[in-house]
Structures are given as C-alpha cells and as structure tokens.
Coordinates of C-alpha atoms in Angstrom, one line a residue:
Chain F
M1 CA 0.3 0.1 0.1
N2 CA 1.4 3.9 -1.2
I3 CA 2.1 5.5 2.0
I4 CA 0.0 8.4 -0.6
Q5 CA -3.2 6.7 0.7
N6 CA -3.3 7.3 3.3
F7 CA -2.7 11.1 3.3
P8 CA -7.2 11.7 2.5
L9 CA -6.7 10.1 6.7
F10 CA -3.9 11.9 7.9
N11 CA -5.3 15.5 6.6
I12 CA -8.0 15.4 8.9
V13 CA -6.7 13.9 11.4
M14 CA -4.0 16.7 11.6
C15 CA -6.0 18.9 11.0
L16 CA -8.2 18.2 14.2
M17 CA -5.4 17.8 15.9
G18 CA -4.1 21.0 15.2
G19 CA -7.6 23.2 16.3
V20 CA -6.5 21.4 19.8
I21 CA -3.6 22.5 20.1
C22 CA -3.7 26.1 18.7
S23 CA -6.7 26.2 21.1
V24 CA -3.2 26.3 24.1
L25 CA -1.3 28.3 22.2
K26 CA -0.4 32.1 22.1
A27 CA -2.1 34.2 19.7
K28 CA 1.4 34.1 16.9
P29 CA 1.6 30.8 17.7
A30 CA -1.2 29.2 16.4
K31 CA -1.6 31.4 13.2
C32 CA 1.7 30.2 12.4
L33 CA 1.2 26.2 13.0
S34 CA -2.6 26.6 10.9
M35 CA -1.6 28.1 8.4
G36 CA 1.6 25.5 8.8
L37 CA -0.9 22.8 7.9
I38 CA -3.8 24.9 5.8
A39 CA -0.7 24.4 3.8
L40 CA 0.7 21.3 4.6
A41 CA -2.9 20.7 3.9
G42 CA -2.5 22.0 0.7
V43 CA 0.7 20.0 -0.5
M44 CA -0.8 16.7 0.5
N45 CA -3.7 16.9 -1.7
G46 CA -2.2 17.3 -4.2
C47 CA -0.3 14.4 -4.2
V48 CA -3.3 12.5 -3.3
L49 CA -4.9 14.4 -7.0
W50 CA -1.7 13.0 -8.6
Y51 CA -1.5 9.1 -7.3
A52 CA -6.0 9.3 -7.8
A53 CA -5.4 10.6 -10.9
K54 CA -2.4 7.8 -12.1
Y55 CA -3.6 4.9 -10.3
G56 CA -7.5 5.3 -10.5
Q57 CA -9.9 5.4 -7.1
Y58 CA -9.7 3.2 -4.0
T59 CA -11.6 3.5 -1.1
Y60 CA -9.2 3.7 2.5
M61 CA -10.4 1.1 5.4
M62 CA -10.8 2.7 8.7
G63 CA -10.1 0.4 11.9
H64 CA -10.5 -3.3 11.4
F65 CA -13.7 -3.8 9.9
P66 CA -15.0 -4.5 5.7
A67 CA -17.3 -3.0 4.3
P68 CA -20.7 -3.3 5.1
W69 CA -19.5 -2.6 9.0
G70 CA -17.1 -0.3 8.9
N71 CA -16.7 2.9 8.4
E72 CA -14.0 4.2 5.0
I73 CA -12.7 6.9 2.7
R74 CA -13.2 6.7 -0.4
V75 CA -10.7 8.4 -2.2
G76 CA -11.2 9.8 -6.5
V77 CA -9.9 12.4 -9.0
L78 CA -12.9 14.2 -8.2
E79 CA -12.8 15.0 -4.2
A80 CA -8.9 15.4 -4.7
V81 CA -9.6 18.2 -6.6
L82 CA -12.3 19.9 -4.5
A83 CA -9.7 19.1 -1.5
L84 CA -6.5 20.9 -2.3
F85 CA -8.8 23.7 -3.9
F86 CA -10.4 24.4 -0.9
C87 CA -7.0 24.3 0.8
I88 CA -6.0 26.9 -1.4
I89 CA -8.2 28.9 -1.0
M90 CA -8.8 28.4 3.1
F91 CA -5.2 28.8 3.1
L92 CA -5.3 32.4 0.8
S93 CA -8.3 33.6 2.8
V94 CA -6.6 33.9 6.4
L95 CA -3.4 35.1 4.8
G96 CA -5.5 38.1 3.8
G97 CA -7.1 38.5 6.0
E98 CA -4.8 37.7 8.9
H99 CA -4.3 41.4 9.8
Y100 CA -8.0 42.2 10.5
I101 CA -8.3 38.8 12.7
T102 CA -5.8 40.4 15.2
I103 CA -7.6 43.9 14.8
D104 CA -11.7 43.0 15.5
I105 CA -11.2 40.2 17.5
E106 CA -10.1 40.0 21.4
E107 CA -6.3 39.4 21.8
S108 CA -7.0 36.6 24.1
K109 CA -9.4 34.9 21.6
T110 CA -7.8 35.4 18.5
N111 CA -6.0 31.0 18.7
L112 CA -9.6 30.3 19.3
Y113 CA -10.3 31.6 15.1
F114 CA -7.1 29.2 14.3
T115 CA -8.5 26.6 16.0
M116 CA -12.3 27.2 14.9
V117 CA -10.8 27.2 11.0
N118 CA -8.9 24.3 11.9
L119 CA -11.8 22.2 12.4
M120 CA -13.5 24.1 9.3
L121 CA -11.1 22.6 7.0
T122 CA -11.0 19.2 8.8
S123 CA -14.9 19.1 8.5
L124 CA -14.6 20.2 4.9
L125 CA -12.2 17.4 3.9
A126 CA -14.4 15.6 5.6
L127 CA -17.3 15.8 3.8
I128 CA -15.0 15.5 1.2
Y129 CA -13.9 12.1 1.7
T130 CA -16.4 10.0 3.5
N131 CA -18.3 7.2 1.9
D132 CA -20.2 6.8 5.1
L133 CA -22.9 8.8 5.8
F134 CA -23.5 8.9 9.4
T135 CA -19.7 10.7 9.3
A136 CA -21.5 12.9 6.7
Y137 CA -23.7 14.3 9.2
V138 CA -21.6 13.7 12.3
F139 CA -19.0 16.7 10.4
V140 CA -22.1 18.8 8.8
E141 CA -22.6 19.3 12.5
I142 CA -19.2 20.0 13.2
N143 CA -18.8 22.8 10.3
T144 CA -22.1 24.4 11.7
I145 CA -21.0 24.9 15.2
A146 CA -17.1 26.8 13.7
A147 CA -18.9 28.2 10.8
G148 CA -21.3 30.2 13.8
A149 CA -17.8 30.5 15.8
L150 CA -16.2 32.4 13.2
I151 CA -18.9 34.6 12.7
M152 CA -19.9 35.5 16.2
I153 CA -16.2 35.5 16.9
R154 CA -16.4 39.5 16.6
S155 CA -18.2 40.5 19.3
N156 CA -19.7 42.8 18.3
G157 CA -24.4 43.2 18.4
H158 CA -24.3 42.4 15.0
T159 CA -22.2 39.5 14.3
L160 CA -23.9 38.0 17.6
V161 CA -27.6 37.7 15.8
A162 CA -25.5 37.2 12.4
A163 CA -24.9 34.1 13.8
T164 CA -27.9 33.2 15.8
K165 CA -30.3 33.8 12.2
Y166 CA -27.5 30.9 11.1
M167 CA -27.5 28.4 13.5
I168 CA -31.1 28.5 13.3
M169 CA -31.3 28.2 9.7
S170 CA -28.0 25.6 10.4
L171 CA -29.9 23.5 13.0
V172 CA -33.8 23.3 10.7
G173 CA -31.0 21.9 8.3
S174 CA -29.3 19.3 9.8
G175 CA -32.1 18.5 11.4
L176 CA -34.0 17.3 8.7
L177 CA -31.1 15.7 6.9
L178 CA -30.3 13.8 10.5
I179 CA -34.1 12.2 9.8
G180 CA -33.6 11.4 6.4
I181 CA -30.5 10.2 6.9
T182 CA -31.6 7.6 9.5
M183 CA -34.8 6.3 7.0
L184 CA -32.6 5.9 4.4
Y185 CA -31.3 3.8 7.1
D186 CA -34.3 2.0 8.1
V187 CA -35.1 1.5 5.2
S188 CA -32.0 0.2 3.1
G189 CA -30.3 -0.7 6.1
H190 CA -26.9 0.9 6.0
L191 CA -25.0 3.7 6.4
L192 CA -22.3 3.3 3.6
M193 CA -22.7 4.6 0.7
V194 CA -21.8 1.9 -1.7
N195 CA -24.3 -0.4 0.0
I196 CA -26.7 1.8 0.5
H197 CA -26.1 1.8 -3.9
E198 CA -26.8 -1.6 -4.9
Q199 CA -29.7 -1.5 -1.6
I200 CA -31.6 0.9 -3.9
S201 CA -30.8 -0.3 -6.9
V202 CA -32.8 -3.2 -6.2
Y203 CA -35.7 -1.5 -5.1
A204 CA -35.6 0.5 -7.6
R205 CA -36.2 -2.9 -10.0
T206 CA -38.7 -4.4 -8.0
G207 CA -40.5 -0.4 -6.6
E208 CA -39.5 -1.4 -3.3
Y209 CA -40.3 1.2 -1.2
A210 CA -40.9 3.6 -3.5
F211 CA -42.8 6.6 -1.6
P212 CA -40.6 6.6 1.5
L213 CA -37.3 6.7 -1.0
T214 CA -38.7 10.0 -2.5
V215 CA -39.9 11.7 0.6
T216 CA -36.0 10.7 1.6
I217 CA -34.1 12.6 -1.3
G218 CA -36.8 15.4 -0.7
L219 CA -35.4 15.6 2.8
M220 CA -32.1 15.6 2.0
S221 CA -32.6 17.9 -0.3
V222 CA -34.6 20.3 1.4
G223 CA -32.3 19.7 4.9
L224 CA -28.8 20.9 2.9
A225 CA -30.0 23.6 0.9
I226 CA -31.8 25.4 3.2
K227 CA -27.7 24.9 5.5
S228 CA -26.2 26.4 1.4
A229 CA -28.4 29.1 0.9
L230 CA -30.3 28.2 -1.4
F231 CA -32.4 31.3 -2.7
P232 CA -35.8 31.0 -0.4
F233 CA -33.7 30.1 2.1
H234 CA -31.2 32.9 2.4
S235 CA -32.0 34.9 5.3
W236 CA -29.7 34.6 7.6
L237 CA -26.5 35.3 5.1
P238 CA -26.6 38.8 4.2
D239 CA -25.6 39.1 7.8
A240 CA -23.5 36.3 8.6
Y241 CA -21.4 37.6 5.6
G242 CA -21.5 40.6 5.4
Y243 CA -20.2 42.3 9.7
S244 CA -18.3 39.0 10.0
T245 CA -14.3 39.8 10.4
P246 CA -13.6 39.0 6.5
S247 CA -11.1 36.3 6.8
S248 CA -15.0 34.8 7.8
A249 CA -16.9 36.0 5.4
A250 CA -15.0 34.6 3.0
I251 CA -14.4 31.2 4.4
L252 CA -17.7 31.7 4.9
S253 CA -19.4 32.7 1.4
S254 CA -16.8 30.5 -0.5
L255 CA -15.8 27.2 1.4
V256 CA -19.2 26.3 3.9
S257 CA -22.0 26.2 1.5
K258 CA -20.0 24.4 -0.2
G259 CA -19.0 21.2 1.3
Y260 CA -22.7 20.5 1.7
I261 CA -23.8 21.4 -1.8
F262 CA -20.9 19.2 -2.7
L263 CA -21.8 16.3 0.0
L264 CA -26.1 16.9 -1.9
F265 CA -23.6 15.7 -4.7
K266 CA -22.6 12.2 -3.3
I267 CA -25.5 12.2 -2.2
F268 CA -26.8 12.2 -5.4
Y269 CA -25.2 10.5 -7.7
R270 CA -23.6 8.4 -4.6
V271 CA -26.0 7.2 -2.4
F272 CA -29.0 7.5 -5.1
G273 CA -27.6 7.2 -8.8
F274 CA -28.0 10.4 -11.1
D275 CA -31.6 8.4 -12.5
F276 CA -33.5 7.1 -9.8
V277 CA -32.5 10.6 -8.6
L278 CA -34.1 12.7 -12.2
D279 CA -37.0 9.3 -11.5
H280 CA -38.6 10.9 -8.7
K281 CA -37.9 14.7 -10.5
V282 CA -35.4 16.3 -7.5
T283 CA -34.1 18.2 -10.4
N284 CA -36.4 19.2 -11.5
I285 CA -37.2 22.0 -8.6
L286 CA -33.8 22.0 -7.3
F287 CA -33.6 24.2 -11.3
V288 CA -36.8 25.8 -10.2
F289 CA -35.9 27.5 -6.6
G290 CA -32.5 27.6 -8.7
V291 CA -33.2 29.3 -11.8
V292 CA -35.9 32.1 -9.3
G293 CA -32.9 32.5 -7.0
M294 CA -29.8 33.3 -9.3
I295 CA -32.4 36.4 -10.8
A296 CA -33.0 37.0 -7.1
G297 CA -30.5 37.0 -5.4
S298 CA -29.2 39.6 -8.3
V299 CA -32.2 42.6 -8.0
M300 CA -31.9 42.5 -4.7
A301 CA -27.8 42.4 -5.0
I302 CA -29.3 46.0 -6.6
Y303 CA -30.5 47.6 -3.5
Q304 CA -27.5 47.9 -1.8
H305 CA -25.6 50.4 0.0
D306 CA -23.1 48.5 1.6
V307 CA -20.5 46.9 -0.5
R308 CA -20.1 43.3 1.5
R309 CA -24.2 42.6 1.3
L310 CA -24.2 43.5 -1.9
I311 CA -21.7 40.9 -2.7
A312 CA -23.0 38.8 0.1
F313 CA -26.7 38.5 -1.9
S314 CA -24.1 38.6 -5.3
S315 CA -23.6 34.4 -4.1
V316 CA -27.1 34.3 -3.6
A317 CA -28.1 34.8 -7.3
Q318 CA -24.7 32.0 -7.4
I319 CA -26.0 29.9 -5.6
G320 CA -28.8 29.6 -7.7
Y321 CA -26.0 29.0 -10.6
I322 CA -25.4 26.6 -9.2
Y323 CA -28.1 24.8 -8.0
M324 CA -29.1 24.9 -11.7
G325 CA -26.9 23.1 -12.8
I326 CA -27.8 20.1 -11.1
G327 CA -30.9 21.1 -12.4
L328 CA -30.7 20.4 -16.4
A329 CA -30.0 16.7 -15.3
V330 CA -27.2 16.6 -18.1
P331 CA -23.8 15.5 -17.0
M332 CA -22.4 18.3 -18.2
G333 CA -24.6 20.3 -15.7
T334 CA -23.1 19.0 -12.5
V335 CA -19.2 19.3 -14.9
A336 CA -20.4 23.1 -14.8
A337 CA -21.4 22.9 -11.4
V338 CA -18.7 22.4 -9.7
F339 CA -16.5 24.2 -12.1
H340 CA -18.9 26.6 -10.6
I341 CA -18.8 25.8 -7.0
M342 CA -14.7 26.6 -7.5
S343 CA -14.8 29.9 -9.6
H344 CA -17.2 30.9 -7.5
A345 CA -15.3 30.3 -4.2
A346 CA -12.1 31.9 -6.6
S347 CA -13.8 35.3 -6.8
K348 CA -16.1 35.4 -4.1
S349 CA -13.5 35.1 -1.3
M350 CA -11.1 37.4 -3.1
L351 CA -14.2 40.5 -3.7
F352 CA -14.3 40.4 -0.2
I353 CA -11.2 40.7 1.3
A354 CA -10.9 43.3 -1.2
A355 CA -13.9 45.2 0.1
K356 CA -11.6 44.8 2.9
G357 CA -8.7 46.8 1.8
L358 CA -11.2 49.1 0.1
S359 CA -13.8 50.6 3.0
D360 CA -9.8 50.3 4.8
V361 CA -9.1 53.5 3.6
S362 CA -12.6 55.2 3.5
G363 CA -12.6 55.7 6.7
D364 CA -13.7 51.8 7.2
S365 CA -17.0 52.3 6.0
K366 CA -18.2 50.0 3.1
D367 CA -20.9 51.9 2.4
F368 CA -20.3 52.7 -1.5
S369 CA -21.0 56.3 -1.4
D370 CA -18.0 56.8 1.2
L371 CA -15.8 54.1 -1.1
K372 CA -16.1 56.2 -4.2
G373 CA -12.6 56.5 -5.9
A374 CA -10.8 54.7 -2.8
G375 CA -9.6 52.3 -6.0
F376 CA -7.2 54.7 -6.7
R377 CA -6.3 55.4 -2.8
N378 CA -5.6 51.4 -2.6
K379 CA -4.5 50.2 -6.2
L380 CA -3.7 46.8 -5.7
A381 CA -7.6 46.1 -3.5
G382 CA -8.8 47.8 -6.0
I383 CA -8.0 45.6 -9.6
A384 CA -8.4 43.0 -7.1
F385 CA -11.5 44.0 -6.3
S386 CA -12.4 44.7 -10.4
V387 CA -11.0 40.7 -11.5
G388 CA -13.4 39.4 -9.6
A389 CA -16.2 41.5 -10.2
F390 CA -15.6 40.9 -13.9
S391 CA -15.3 37.9 -13.3
M392 CA -18.6 37.5 -11.9
V393 CA -20.5 39.0 -14.3
G394 CA -18.4 36.6 -17.1
I395 CA -15.9 38.6 -18.4
P396 CA -13.1 36.7 -20.8
L397 CA -10.6 35.4 -19.5
L398 CA -11.7 34.5 -15.6
A399 CA -13.2 31.8 -15.1
G400 CA -17.0 33.9 -14.4
F401 CA -16.7 33.6 -18.0
T402 CA -15.2 30.4 -17.8
S403 CA -18.8 28.3 -15.6
K404 CA -20.7 30.6 -17.8
V405 CA -19.9 28.7 -20.8
Y406 CA -20.6 25.4 -18.8
F407 CA -23.4 26.5 -18.1
A408 CA -24.8 27.2 -21.4
E409 CA -23.4 24.7 -22.9
A410 CA -24.8 22.1 -20.5
A411 CA -28.2 23.9 -21.0
L412 CA -27.7 23.3 -24.2
L413 CA -27.8 19.3 -23.8
A414 CA -31.1 19.4 -21.6
S415 CA -35.1 19.0 -22.7
N416 CA -35.7 21.6 -25.4
R417 CA -38.4 23.5 -21.5
K418 CA -35.1 23.6 -19.5
M419 CA -32.3 24.4 -22.1
A420 CA -35.7 27.5 -23.1
V421 CA -35.3 28.8 -19.4
A422 CA -31.7 28.1 -18.5
M423 CA -30.8 30.4 -21.7
V424 CA -32.6 32.8 -20.8
A425 CA -32.3 33.4 -16.9
L426 CA -28.5 32.7 -17.7
A427 CA -28.9 36.2 -20.0
I428 CA -30.8 37.9 -17.4
S429 CA -28.6 37.3 -14.4
T430 CA -26.1 38.0 -17.1
I431 CA -27.1 41.3 -17.5
L432 CA -28.3 42.8 -13.9
N433 CA -24.1 41.0 -12.2
A434 CA -23.5 43.7 -14.2
V435 CA -25.8 46.3 -13.8
Y436 CA -24.7 46.1 -9.9
F437 CA -21.0 44.8 -10.4
I438 CA -20.1 47.3 -13.2
R439 CA -21.7 50.1 -11.1
A440 CA -19.4 49.0 -8.2
V441 CA -16.3 49.5 -10.1
I442 CA -17.4 52.6 -11.5
T443 CA -18.0 54.1 -8.3
I444 CA -14.5 53.1 -6.7
Y445 CA -12.4 54.5 -9.6
T446 CA -14.5 58.0 -9.1
P447 CA -11.8 60.2 -8.9
N448 CA -12.9 61.6 -4.9
P449 CA -10.0 64.2 -3.8
K450 CA -11.2 65.0 -0.5
R451 CA -10.2 61.1 0.4
E452 CA -7.2 61.0 -1.2
L453 CA -5.2 63.0 1.6
A454 CA -6.6 61.1 4.6
A455 CA -5.3 57.7 3.0
K456 CA -1.8 59.5 2.0
D457 CA 0.0 57.3 4.5
Y458 CA -1.5 53.9 3.9
R459 CA -0.3 51.6 3.5
L460 CA -2.1 48.3 2.2
P461 CA -1.1 45.2 4.7
R462 CA 2.1 42.7 3.0
T463 CA -0.1 39.6 3.8
M464 CA -3.0 41.1 2.5
A465 CA -1.1 42.2 -1.0
V466 CA 0.4 38.6 -1.5
A467 CA -3.1 37.0 -0.9
L468 CA -5.2 39.3 -3.7
V469 CA -2.3 39.1 -6.4
L470 CA -2.7 35.5 -5.4
F471 CA -6.2 36.2 -6.1
I472 CA -6.5 37.2 -9.7
I473 CA -3.7 34.5 -10.9
L474 CA -5.9 31.9 -9.4
N475 CA -8.8 33.3 -10.9
V476 CA -7.2 34.2 -15.1
F477 CA -6.4 30.6 -14.1
L478 CA -9.6 29.0 -13.3
G479 CA -10.3 31.0 -16.1
T480 CA -7.5 30.8 -19.0
W481 CA -6.9 26.4 -18.2
S482 CA -10.2 25.7 -18.0
N483 CA -9.7 22.7 -20.7
L484 CA -7.2 21.3 -17.6
I485 CA -9.7 21.2 -14.6
E486 CA -12.9 20.3 -17.0
D487 CA -10.9 17.0 -17.4
A488 CA -9.8 16.6 -13.9
I489 CA -13.9 17.8 -12.9
E490 CA -15.1 14.8 -15.4
M491 CA -12.1 12.1 -14.7
G492 CA -13.9 12.3 -11.4
L493 CA -17.7 11.6 -12.4
K494 CA -16.7 9.0 -14.6
T495 CA -15.9 7.1 -11.6
F496 CA -18.4 9.1 -8.7
S497 CA -21.0 7.2 -9.0
Chain B
M1 CA -54.7 4.3 10.0
G2 CA -53.5 0.8 10.5
N3 CA -50.3 1.3 9.5
L4 CA -49.9 4.5 11.7
L5 CA -51.1 2.6 15.0
N6 CA -48.9 0.0 14.4
N7 CA -45.5 1.9 14.2
Y8 CA -47.1 4.5 16.7
Y9 CA -43.3 5.4 17.7
E10 CA -42.1 5.8 14.2
A11 CA -45.8 7.6 14.6
V12 CA -45.1 9.4 18.1
A13 CA -41.1 10.4 16.4
V14 CA -42.5 11.8 13.8
I15 CA -45.2 14.2 15.7
L16 CA -42.3 14.7 17.8
F17 CA -39.7 16.0 14.7
G18 CA -42.5 18.3 13.9
I19 CA -43.1 19.3 17.0
G20 CA -39.5 20.1 17.4
F21 CA -39.2 21.3 14.4
T22 CA -41.5 24.4 13.9
T23 CA -40.7 26.1 17.0
L24 CA -36.8 26.0 16.6
L25 CA -38.3 27.9 13.7
F26 CA -40.8 30.1 14.6
H27 CA -40.4 30.5 18.3
R28 CA -39.3 34.0 19.2
N29 CA -38.1 33.6 22.9
M30 CA -34.3 32.3 22.1
I31 CA -34.5 29.3 25.4
K32 CA -38.0 27.6 23.5
K33 CA -35.6 27.7 19.5
I34 CA -33.4 25.3 22.2
I35 CA -35.9 23.4 24.1
G36 CA -37.5 23.3 20.5
F37 CA -33.8 22.2 18.4
N38 CA -34.3 19.2 21.0
I39 CA -37.1 17.5 21.1
M40 CA -37.1 17.7 17.9
D41 CA -33.9 15.5 17.8
T42 CA -34.3 13.8 20.4
A43 CA -37.3 12.5 18.6
V44 CA -35.3 11.0 15.8
Y45 CA -33.3 9.3 18.6
L46 CA -37.2 7.6 18.9
F47 CA -37.0 7.4 15.8
L48 CA -33.9 5.2 15.3
A49 CA -34.4 3.1 18.4
A50 CA -37.7 2.3 17.0
K51 CA -36.5 1.4 14.2
G52 CA -33.6 -1.0 15.4
Y53 CA -35.4 -2.4 17.8
I54 CA -37.2 -6.1 18.0
E55 CA -39.4 -7.9 18.8
G56 CA -38.3 -10.4 21.4
R57 CA -35.0 -10.3 21.4
V58 CA -32.6 -8.8 23.8
A59 CA -30.3 -6.0 24.5
P60 CA -26.3 -6.5 22.1
V61 CA -24.6 -7.7 24.3
P62 CA -22.6 -11.6 25.3
D63 CA -22.1 -11.7 28.7
G64 CA -23.2 -13.5 32.0
P65 CA -24.8 -16.8 32.3
D66 CA -26.5 -16.0 28.5
A67 CA -23.1 -15.8 26.6
S68 CA -24.3 -18.9 23.9
R69 CA -27.5 -16.8 22.2
L70 CA -26.7 -16.5 18.8
V71 CA -26.4 -13.5 16.2
T72 CA -30.1 -13.6 16.0
D73 CA -31.0 -13.3 19.5
Y74 CA -29.6 -10.1 19.3
I75 CA -31.3 -6.5 18.6
N76 CA -29.5 -4.2 15.7
P77 CA -26.6 -2.7 18.0
V78 CA -26.3 0.4 15.3
P79 CA -28.5 2.5 16.0
A80 CA -28.1 2.5 19.8
G81 CA -24.1 3.5 18.5
L82 CA -26.2 6.7 15.8
V83 CA -27.8 7.5 18.9
L84 CA -25.2 8.0 20.7
T85 CA -22.6 9.5 18.7
G86 CA -25.7 12.0 17.7
I87 CA -26.6 13.3 21.7
V88 CA -22.5 13.7 21.1
V89 CA -23.1 15.8 18.5
S90 CA -26.5 17.3 20.1
V91 CA -24.9 18.8 23.1
S92 CA -22.7 20.0 22.4
V93 CA -24.2 22.2 19.4
T94 CA -26.7 23.1 22.5
A95 CA -23.9 24.3 24.9
V96 CA -22.4 26.5 22.1
M97 CA -26.5 28.0 21.0
L98 CA -27.0 28.5 25.1
S99 CA -23.4 30.4 25.2
L100 CA -24.8 32.2 22.4
T101 CA -28.2 33.5 24.3
I102 CA -26.4 34.4 27.4
R103 CA -23.6 36.7 25.4
L104 CA -27.8 38.2 23.4
Y105 CA -28.5 38.7 27.0
R106 CA -26.4 40.1 28.2
R107 CA -26.1 42.6 25.4
Y108 CA -29.8 42.6 25.6
H109 CA -31.5 41.8 28.2
T110 CA -33.7 40.1 26.2
L111 CA -34.8 36.1 24.6
D112 CA -36.3 37.8 22.3
I113 CA -34.7 36.8 18.9
D114 CA -37.4 39.4 16.9
F115 CA -36.6 42.4 19.7
I116 CA -33.5 41.4 19.4
T117 CA -33.4 42.2 15.2
M118 CA -34.8 45.4 16.1
L119 CA -32.7 46.7 18.6
V120 CA -29.7 45.7 16.5
K121 CA -30.8 47.8 13.6
K122 CA -31.6 50.5 15.7
E123 CA -27.5 50.6 17.3
Q124 CA -27.2 50.8 13.8
A125 CA -28.7 53.6 13.2
T126 CA -28.4 56.1 15.2
E127 CA -24.5 54.9 15.0
K128 CA -24.9 55.5 11.5
E129 CA -26.2 59.1 13.3
Q130 CA -22.6 59.5 15.2
G131 CA -20.3 58.9 12.3
I132 CA -22.5 61.9 9.7
E133 CA -22.5 64.2 13.2
Q134 CA -18.5 64.0 13.8
V135 CA -18.0 64.1 10.3
K136 CA -20.0 67.6 9.4
E137 CA -18.3 68.5 13.3
R138 CA -14.8 68.4 11.4

C-alpha cells in the first residue's frame, strides 16, 4: 500500500489535532501552526490528486472492519481536486484577512479563531472524502459549529444576531438531513454509500419503498439547500457575510456552502444514483429554485448600498447557478456546477478580502458613498475587486466567464423547455450582475479628491497584498486553463457513481 | 390508519419532530427555540431506537449466563451507536446555542430574537447618525 493512500485520513486527523493544539497556544504560534497545517494539507491533497489521477480511485478502510460494517474514506479525482482547491482558498482567505483578525478579535481569543479555522478545514475535508452518511452528518454539525464561531468571534451586536440566525437555519437544515439519513438507513439497512446504492438499485427494479425514498431525497435536498443558502432560505446569509471579519466572510461564502453542495452531489450520485434521482423529479425542483435564486439574488443585490452586503446577495445568485446546473439533469450540467463551485469560491473570497482593503482607505465604511475613489487610494485592492467583479459578471479570460460558458453548453444538452428557461435566466442574471458589479467598479474608480489626502500614508498590509495577487493569478488560471480542470472534473465524475 | 397504529413509535417520533421543528423555526424566545431543537433531535433518536428494536430479542451484550446466544437473538446494535453519536452532537450544538443566548441576553437584556433584531437595527442607525455628525463637526 502506497503511503499517499493514507494522506486523506492524515489530513483530517492532522487538522483536527491542530485545532486542539491551537486552543492552548498564544495567538502568534497558533496562527503559524494553523497556516502551516493548511499549507501542508494542500500539498498532501496535491499528492493525492496525482495518485488518484495516475492509479485511479480507491477506498480506504478505517479501523479493522470491512465494508458493510466499518467506516470508509473514498478517494477519486473529483474529491482530490476539490480538496486541493478548498485548501488553497482557505489558505489565501486566512492570509488575506490575517491583519484584520488581530484587529477585529480580542487578543486572548485570537488563537481560538485559528482553532475554528482548523476545525472548519477538517470538516470540509471529511465531507469531501467520507464514504459514510452518518460520518457526513457528524462533520456537517462540526462545520456548523465552526462556522457559527467564525461569525460570532468578532463580538458586536450584529455578529451575535447573525450567528444566531445562521445557527437556527443551519440546525433546521441539519435536522432535516438527519431524519433523511435515518429513514434511508431504515429502508436500506446500511450507512456506507456504496451499500445503500446497491440496495436502492434493487428497490428501483422491484418498485418497493418508492414513496419513502422520494420523501428521503426531498428531506435531504431541502436540508442541504437550507444550509447552503439556496434562494428562499438565504435570510441568514447577508448578515453573516456582511458583518463578520473578512477572513470569516471569505471562508463562509466560498467554502462552507460549497461543502454542503458537494455532499448533495455525493448523495445524488453515490447514494441514490443520478438516474434514480431523475426519476423522482427532484432535479426539476432544484432547477426552478436555482433559476429563481439566480434572478432574485441579483435583483436584491442591486438595492444594496453596502459593499459587503452586495457581495453577499450576489452569493445568493451564484448558489442559484450551481443548483441550476444540477437541475439541468445532464452530466455536463454537473461539470458546470462543480466548476462554478470553484470559480465562485475563487472570485467571492477575493471580493470579500478586496472589499475590506477598499473600506480601509474610506474611513472603515462599507457604504458606496464613502467608497468613491477607493480604487485610487488602494490600488491593488481596487484591481482585485475589479477582477473579482468582472469574473462574476463573466468577462472572458476570467473564471466566471468559463463557468457561464459551461452552463450554456450544458443547457444546450438539456431538454428543450429547460434549455430555454436556463438560457433566458443566464442572460437576465448576467445583465443584472453587470448592473450592480460594474456600478460598484465605476464607483470605486470615481475620483474623490477629498479623501485622497486622508489615505495618503495608508499602507496595504503585506499579507493581504500577497493574498490578493495570488487570488488574481488563481482566477486567471481558472479562466484560461479551464480545460485542464474540466478534464479532471469529468474524469472524476465518470468514476463517481 | 392501521399502519399508523402498528408503527406508533415512528408516528409519535415524526409528530415530535414536527413539534420541535416548528418551535425551532417559529418561536421567538431563544430558550424555547433551543428546547425545540432538542425535541427535534430526540425525536430522531426515538425513531432510530424504535427501528433498531426487534420484537422478542435482547440487548446485544454477550455476557453472563446467556453468553451462548446466537447473533439472531440480539437486536440491531447499530442504531444505539448512532443515537449515542447523535446525542453527543446535539449536546455540543446546544452548548453553543446556549452560550450565544447568554451573550445576547447580557447585551440586550431580552430573549426575544425579533426584539433583539430590532434593537440591533436601531443601534446601527444611531451609529450611522453619530458618524455623520462627526463628519459634519470636522
């Protein structure tokens, strides 16, 4: 057995232990340990990706119990790509907001922030790699707790209320997921995804348990949709993203909701089998909610005066894109959705970090009236914000454009009615995106001599500058080398079910 | 109707789940929300435990004078393990929620989440006004 095969498990345990150790360290060593572990996890996942691409997928037995009883980790190309990507985004988000973590959070609690960051990465990696539904549930809850803590650790009234709302909605979602998993266990008698899948394909042939299985798919989809803030369930999102410290906002928007969406992919593909899900018409419902979310999220974003809330509402629209991709019910749609998970994560975390850089030179205000001319006062943040905004609108060479092309391609392969709806929705949503993002870019590049003097001696934190440059490179890489990633995703999806 | 009466454990569990769910989602009092969450999770454990039990069999503890029992004499042990894990999870989530509630109460002296939301908005408005006044003074 190759040592690289152990890496996914090492990753999870390593980050978990790192979180525990961070809780007894001082702020600075905790930061170094946490960042080091994220980087190490990234490197290890890179090795796993290389291994999975070369030798194919494998399952990893945990403990000494074989398949139907024990717990398993399952590694394929798709998982490895996403895990690597999540590590990169996590690293850059923490690096970019590192300066503000020390400002926004009490000195004595800073180490706990890094504990939560490590727990978050642990849970994300576990959600990506696990092959067991109940383990997935446990890590979903760890993820919820870590995310709640990341919001509320900056203690002011807003974040407390935001964290409360987030926790309540999340608990509602995980309650539904839990009863879904319970019912599935009762119907199939297994918890490992492969075994459940075998049992369900038997039921699909005989037609037994059709109704309970439909209910189960519904419960799980709704639960995970609530947790990942699909349109009608997004009420917690703007506050949570708008008021937390920039690193938290970046992590929450780009990774937390994506982890749940990937779990939903796993449930659709590996537990039920995609054909079974199609027979039960669940994808149609997700498609409708996705399309409505794409447009409603953008419309709500237009009315925002606060740059952070604008980006947050744009997230609602982008989550809608991802669900629409699943809802198209063609393999290409899933490829597009997975690619959009990555391109949205890369752009949105950059936007949140850059927005903080812009409001830094505008008297710490997030309001657009104060942000006028901020692009001149803080050049790098201005450029990064523009790149992120253009990527979200869909300007060629950037990540957002490529994912929109993939969505359009997928729509052409779908049924006629869906194609028409998806194309129209894509067009409208793109225009709406352009309305608010281009307006934001114009605002930050409108000269405002009054503020120029005040921000003359401002110096961009070095860590943030490095992170923003890396974010821009990552975004352009995703946009221009998308073939490479698309191939990897397609290769992963082929062996996924 | 007959099914419902035969599976009364499951029926009760689902009803309890509904009660907990609606309380968690719609009640304004934070403490009652947390109680609702606990009822919801406990309902799931009841469901699991009821499903794991098999009529006429004993607990899966191969010990004492009955050590010679066969596998078919025991009930399914997995749901018990799941319930234990689930309890641990819900205890930790409850702890987080309670600590959040304590911090909210210390700050706003109320447990009503709608009222707190209103207070926060007011806070924000006054902060903004103060900011504008400061700018004017300058």
